[in-house]
Coordinates of C-alpha atoms and ligand atoms in Angstrom, one line a residue:
M6 CA -0.5 119.1 87.2
C7 CA -3.3 118.8 84.7
A8 CA -6.6 120.4 85.2
P9 CA -9.6 117.9 85.5
E10 CA -11.4 119.6 82.6
H11 CA -12.1 116.1 81.1
F12 CA -11.9 114.1 84.4
E13 CA -14.7 111.6 84.7
V14 CA -15.1 107.9 85.8
S15 CA -16.1 106.3 82.4
Y16 CA -14.3 103.0 82.8
A17 CA -13.2 100.7 85.7
I18 CA -9.6 99.7 85.8
N19 CA -9.3 99.6 89.6
P20 CA -11.7 98.5 92.3
W21 CA -12.5 102.2 93.4
M22 CA -13.8 103.2 90.0
R23 CA -17.6 103.2 89.7
P24 CA -18.7 104.4 86.3
D25 CA -22.4 103.8 87.3
R26 CA -22.1 106.2 90.2
W27 CA -20.5 108.8 88.0
Q28 CA -23.3 108.5 85.5
Q29 CA -25.8 109.2 88.2
E30 CA -24.0 111.9 90.0
G31 CA -21.5 113.2 87.4
A32 CA -22.5 116.9 87.3
L33 CA -22.1 117.2 91.2
L34 CA -19.0 115.0 91.3
G35 CA -17.4 116.9 88.3
A36 CA -18.0 120.3 90.0
R37 CA -16.8 119.1 93.4
S38 CA -13.6 117.5 92.0
S39 CA -12.8 120.7 90.0
S40 CA -13.1 122.9 93.1
G41 CA -11.1 120.3 95.1
W42 CA -8.3 120.3 92.5
E43 CA -8.3 124.2 92.7
R44 CA -7.9 124.0 96.4
L45 CA -5.0 121.7 96.0
V46 CA -3.4 124.1 93.5
A47 CA -3.9 126.9 96.1
T48 CA -2.5 124.9 98.9
L49 CA 0.6 123.9 97.1
R50 CA 1.1 127.6 96.1
G51 CA 0.7 128.6 99.6
L52 CA 3.6 126.3 100.4
G53 CA 5.8 128.0 97.9
V54 CA 5.4 125.4 95.1
E55 CA 5.7 126.7 91.5
L56 CA 3.4 124.8 89.1
E57 CA 3.4 123.8 85.4
F58 CA 0.2 122.5 83.7
A59 CA -0.2 119.9 81.1
V60 CA -3.1 120.5 78.6
P61 CA -6.0 118.2 79.4
H62 CA -7.2 116.0 76.5
A63 CA -10.8 114.9 75.8
G64 CA -11.1 111.1 76.1
L65 CA -8.2 110.8 78.5
P66 CA -10.0 111.4 81.8
D67 CA -7.1 109.9 83.9
M68 CA -4.5 112.5 82.6
V69 CA -5.4 114.5 85.7
F70 CA -3.2 112.0 87.6
T71 CA 0.1 113.3 86.4
A72 CA 2.1 111.3 89.0
N73 CA 1.5 108.5 86.3
A74 CA 3.1 110.6 83.4
A75 CA 6.7 109.8 84.0
V76 CA 9.4 109.2 86.5
V77 CA 11.5 112.3 87.0
L78 CA 14.8 112.7 88.7
D79 CA 17.8 115.0 88.1
G80 CA 16.3 116.6 85.1
K81 CA 15.6 113.4 83.3
A82 CA 12.0 112.2 82.6
L83 CA 11.2 108.6 81.8
V84 CA 7.8 108.7 80.0
A85 CA 5.3 106.2 81.4
T86 CA 3.7 103.3 79.5
F87 CA 0.3 102.0 80.7
R88 CA -1.2 98.6 81.4
H89 CA -4.7 99.3 80.3
P90 CA -5.7 100.4 76.8
Q91 CA -7.9 103.1 78.4
R92 CA -4.7 105.0 79.5
Q93 CA -2.3 104.1 76.7
G94 CA -3.2 107.3 74.8
E95 CA -1.6 109.3 77.5
T96 CA 1.9 108.2 76.6
P97 CA 2.3 110.3 73.3
V98 CA 0.5 113.2 75.0
F99 CA 2.8 113.3 77.9
R100 CA 5.8 112.7 75.6
R101 CA 5.0 116.0 74.0
T102 CA 4.4 117.7 77.2
F103 CA 7.8 116.6 78.5
D104 CA 9.5 117.6 75.2
A105 CA 8.0 121.1 75.7
L106 CA 9.3 121.3 79.2
K107 CA 12.8 120.3 77.9
D108 CA 12.6 123.0 75.3
R109 CA 12.0 125.6 78.0
G110 CA 14.9 124.3 80.0
L111 CA 12.8 122.8 82.8
L112 CA 14.2 119.2 81.9
T113 CA 17.4 118.1 80.3
E114 CA 16.5 114.6 79.0
V115 CA 13.3 112.8 77.9
H116 CA 13.3 109.0 77.5
D117 CA 10.9 106.3 76.4
M118 CA 10.4 102.9 78.0
P119 CA 11.6 99.9 76.0
E120 CA 9.0 98.3 73.9
G121 CA 6.6 96.1 75.9
V122 CA 7.7 97.1 79.4
V123 CA 5.0 98.9 81.5
L124 CA 5.9 101.5 84.0
E125 CA 3.1 103.8 85.2
G126 CA 5.4 106.7 86.1
A127 CA 6.1 108.1 89.7
G128 CA 2.8 106.5 90.8
D129 CA 4.5 103.1 90.8
C130 CA 8.2 104.4 91.3
V131 CA 8.2 106.4 94.5
W132 CA 11.4 108.2 95.4
D133 CA 12.8 107.8 98.9
P134 CA 14.9 111.0 99.5
V135 CA 16.7 109.7 102.4
R136 CA 17.8 106.3 101.2
R137 CA 18.1 107.7 97.6
T138 CA 16.2 104.7 96.4
F139 CA 13.2 104.2 94.1
W140 CA 10.4 102.0 95.6
L141 CA 8.8 100.3 92.4
G142 CA 5.5 98.5 92.7
Y143 CA 4.8 95.6 90.3
G144 CA 2.2 93.0 89.9
Q145 CA -0.9 95.2 89.3
R146 CA 0.2 97.7 86.8
S147 CA 3.9 98.1 86.3
D148 CA 6.3 95.2 85.3
K149 CA 9.1 94.1 87.4
A150 CA 11.3 94.3 84.3
A151 CA 10.9 98.1 84.7
A152 CA 13.3 98.0 87.7
P153 CA 16.6 97.6 85.7
V154 CA 15.4 100.3 83.2
V155 CA 15.0 102.8 86.1
R156 CA 18.3 101.6 87.7
D157 CA 20.3 102.1 84.4
L158 CA 18.7 105.4 83.4
F159 CA 18.9 107.2 86.8
G160 CA 21.8 105.3 88.3
M161 CA 19.9 104.8 91.6
E162 CA 18.9 101.9 93.6
V163 CA 15.5 100.4 92.9
E164 CA 13.6 98.3 95.4
A165 CA 10.9 96.4 93.5
L166 CA 8.1 95.2 95.7
E167 CA 5.1 93.1 94.6
L168 CA 1.6 94.7 95.3
V169 CA -0.8 92.1 96.4
D170 CA -4.0 93.9 97.2
P171 CA -6.1 95.1 94.1
R172 CA -7.3 98.2 96.1
F173 CA -3.6 99.3 96.3
Y174 CA -2.7 98.9 92.7
H175 CA 0.0 101.7 92.6
M176 CA 3.0 102.0 94.9
D177 CA 1.8 105.5 95.8
T178 CA -1.5 104.3 97.2
C179 CA 0.3 102.3 99.9
L180 CA 3.9 103.7 100.5
C181 CA 4.9 107.2 101.1
P182 CA 8.6 107.7 102.3
L183 CA 8.9 111.0 104.3
T184 CA 11.6 113.6 104.4
G185 CA 12.5 112.8 108.0
G186 CA 13.3 109.2 107.0
E187 CA 10.0 107.6 108.1
V188 CA 7.6 105.7 105.8
L189 CA 3.9 106.1 106.0
Y190 CA 2.5 102.8 104.5
F191 CA -0.1 100.1 104.5
P192 CA 1.4 96.7 105.3
G193 CA -1.6 94.8 103.8
A194 CA -0.7 95.9 100.4
F195 CA 2.5 94.0 100.3
S196 CA 3.6 90.4 100.5
A197 CA 5.4 89.0 103.6
E198 CA 8.7 89.4 101.6
G199 CA 7.8 93.0 100.7
N200 CA 7.0 93.7 104.4
A201 CA 10.3 92.3 105.4
R202 CA 12.1 94.4 103.0
I203 CA 10.4 97.6 104.2
L204 CA 11.3 96.9 107.8
E205 CA 14.8 96.2 106.8
R206 CA 15.4 99.3 104.8
F207 CA 13.4 101.7 107.0
G208 CA 14.0 100.3 110.4
A209 CA 11.2 99.7 113.0
E210 CA 11.5 103.1 114.5
N211 CA 10.6 104.7 111.1
L212 CA 7.5 102.7 110.3
I213 CA 4.2 104.7 110.5
V214 CA 1.4 102.2 109.8
A215 CA -1.7 103.8 108.2
P216 CA -4.9 102.5 109.9
E217 CA -6.9 100.6 107.3
P218 CA -9.7 103.3 107.1
D219 CA -7.2 105.9 106.3
A220 CA -5.5 103.6 103.7
C221 CA -9.0 103.2 102.2
T222 CA -9.6 107.0 101.9
L223 CA -6.1 107.0 100.1
A224 CA -4.4 109.0 102.9
V225 CA -1.1 107.3 102.1
N226 CA -1.3 109.1 98.7
A227 CA 0.2 112.2 100.3
V228 CA 2.4 114.9 99.1
N229 CA 5.3 115.5 101.4
L230 CA 7.2 118.8 101.0
G231 CA 9.7 119.3 103.8
R232 CA 7.7 119.1 107.1
D233 CA 4.4 119.6 105.3
I234 CA 2.1 116.7 104.3
V235 CA -0.8 117.4 101.9
L236 CA -3.5 114.8 101.8
A237 CA -7.3 114.4 101.4
T238 CA -8.2 113.5 104.9
A239 CA -6.6 111.9 108.0
S240 CA -8.3 110.4 111.0
P241 CA -7.4 111.9 114.3
A242 CA -5.2 108.8 114.9
L243 CA -3.2 109.3 111.7
R244 CA -2.9 113.0 112.2
G245 CA -1.6 112.3 115.7
M246 CA 1.1 109.9 114.4
L247 CA 2.3 112.6 111.9
T248 CA 2.2 115.6 114.0
E249 CA 4.0 113.8 116.8
R250 CA 6.9 113.3 114.3
G251 CA 7.0 116.9 113.6
Y252 CA 4.9 117.2 110.3
R253 CA 2.2 119.7 109.6
V254 CA -0.9 117.9 108.1
H255 CA -2.9 119.9 105.5
E256 CA -6.2 118.4 104.6
T257 CA -7.3 119.3 101.1
P258 CA -10.7 118.4 99.6
V259 CA -9.6 116.0 96.8
S260 CA -11.6 113.0 98.1
D261 CA -13.8 112.9 95.0
F262 CA -10.7 111.7 93.0
G263 CA -11.0 108.7 95.3
L264 CA -13.9 107.6 93.0
S265 CA -11.2 107.1 90.4
G266 CA -8.7 105.6 92.8
G267 CA -6.6 108.6 93.2
S268 CA -5.8 111.4 95.6
A269 CA -3.2 114.2 96.4
F270 CA 0.0 112.5 95.3
C271 CA -1.4 111.2 92.1
L272 CA -2.4 114.6 91.1
I273 CA 1.0 116.0 90.9
L274 CA 4.4 115.2 89.5
K275 CA 7.5 116.7 90.9
L276 CA 9.8 118.1 88.1
D277 CA 12.6 119.3 90.3
R278 CA 13.4 116.2 92.2
T279 CA 17.0 115.6 92.6
S280 CA 19.1 112.8 94.1
K281 CA 21.3 115.0 95.9
Ligands
LIG11 N1 -8.1 105.8 87.5 C1 -6.6 105.9 87.6 C2 -6.1 104.6 87.3 O1 -6.7 103.5 87.7 C3 -6.2 106.5 88.9 C4 -4.7 106.7 89.0 C5 -4.3 107.3 90.3 N2 -2.9 107.5 90.2 C6 -1.9 107.0 91.0 N3 -0.7 107.4 90.8 N4 -2.2 106.2 92.0 O2 -5.1 104.5 86.7

């Protein structure tokens, strides 16, 4: 994770970002997002998670969204590259962060993306632990050409799906594979072809469709640890769908990060993910 010390909405690279609102209410929003982030830290620790922290950088407000820092599996980190100039400064900073984690034995390999190929980390390359497959989103931020890079480095299957709705610009905003084999997702974010692929790979019985209002509070951007699901807010309908399947839902006050287009899943990056 990376503390929101320098978090702000000073530019707009997705439809949720409102620098004008931040200018008016920045002090309040800054304080609220910090306390919400602290609550997320406490919630994760309460679930037994051990945390590592990247050093925040002034001028890189979106560094707080560490899901975008890299794709990590089996001790290997593939450091992200970014579509927009506003985030491109994060790549060398995160490269140093991952090198330091490797020096401490928390990772075994750190790799860079090939020149000219964008992959915005785990935010656009979501791991499905049951099918042992990466779900890669392209068309908004990451390039489709990132799929073979991921496939070759990690030796895992990659399903690349086009993201067609600008509100759901990263795969993790609209698709969340769960440990029980289900997928929480928002069908409107995908093309007809993408929806067909999701149905084929997950099976109808495993589809949990997020109601649009929940998709718009970024509820799909959830952290799933075993039977626990940590998210910003869930409507009674969504909560019911998840608890019925045996999940415990933990609401955590990270909604203010929604003003930047992010939520719980974006705020973390799992370092100990394995394919086994
Ligand atoms: N403002 C950030 C951006 O537009 C938000 C990133 C949220 N991260 C995520 N994995 N969805 O890039």
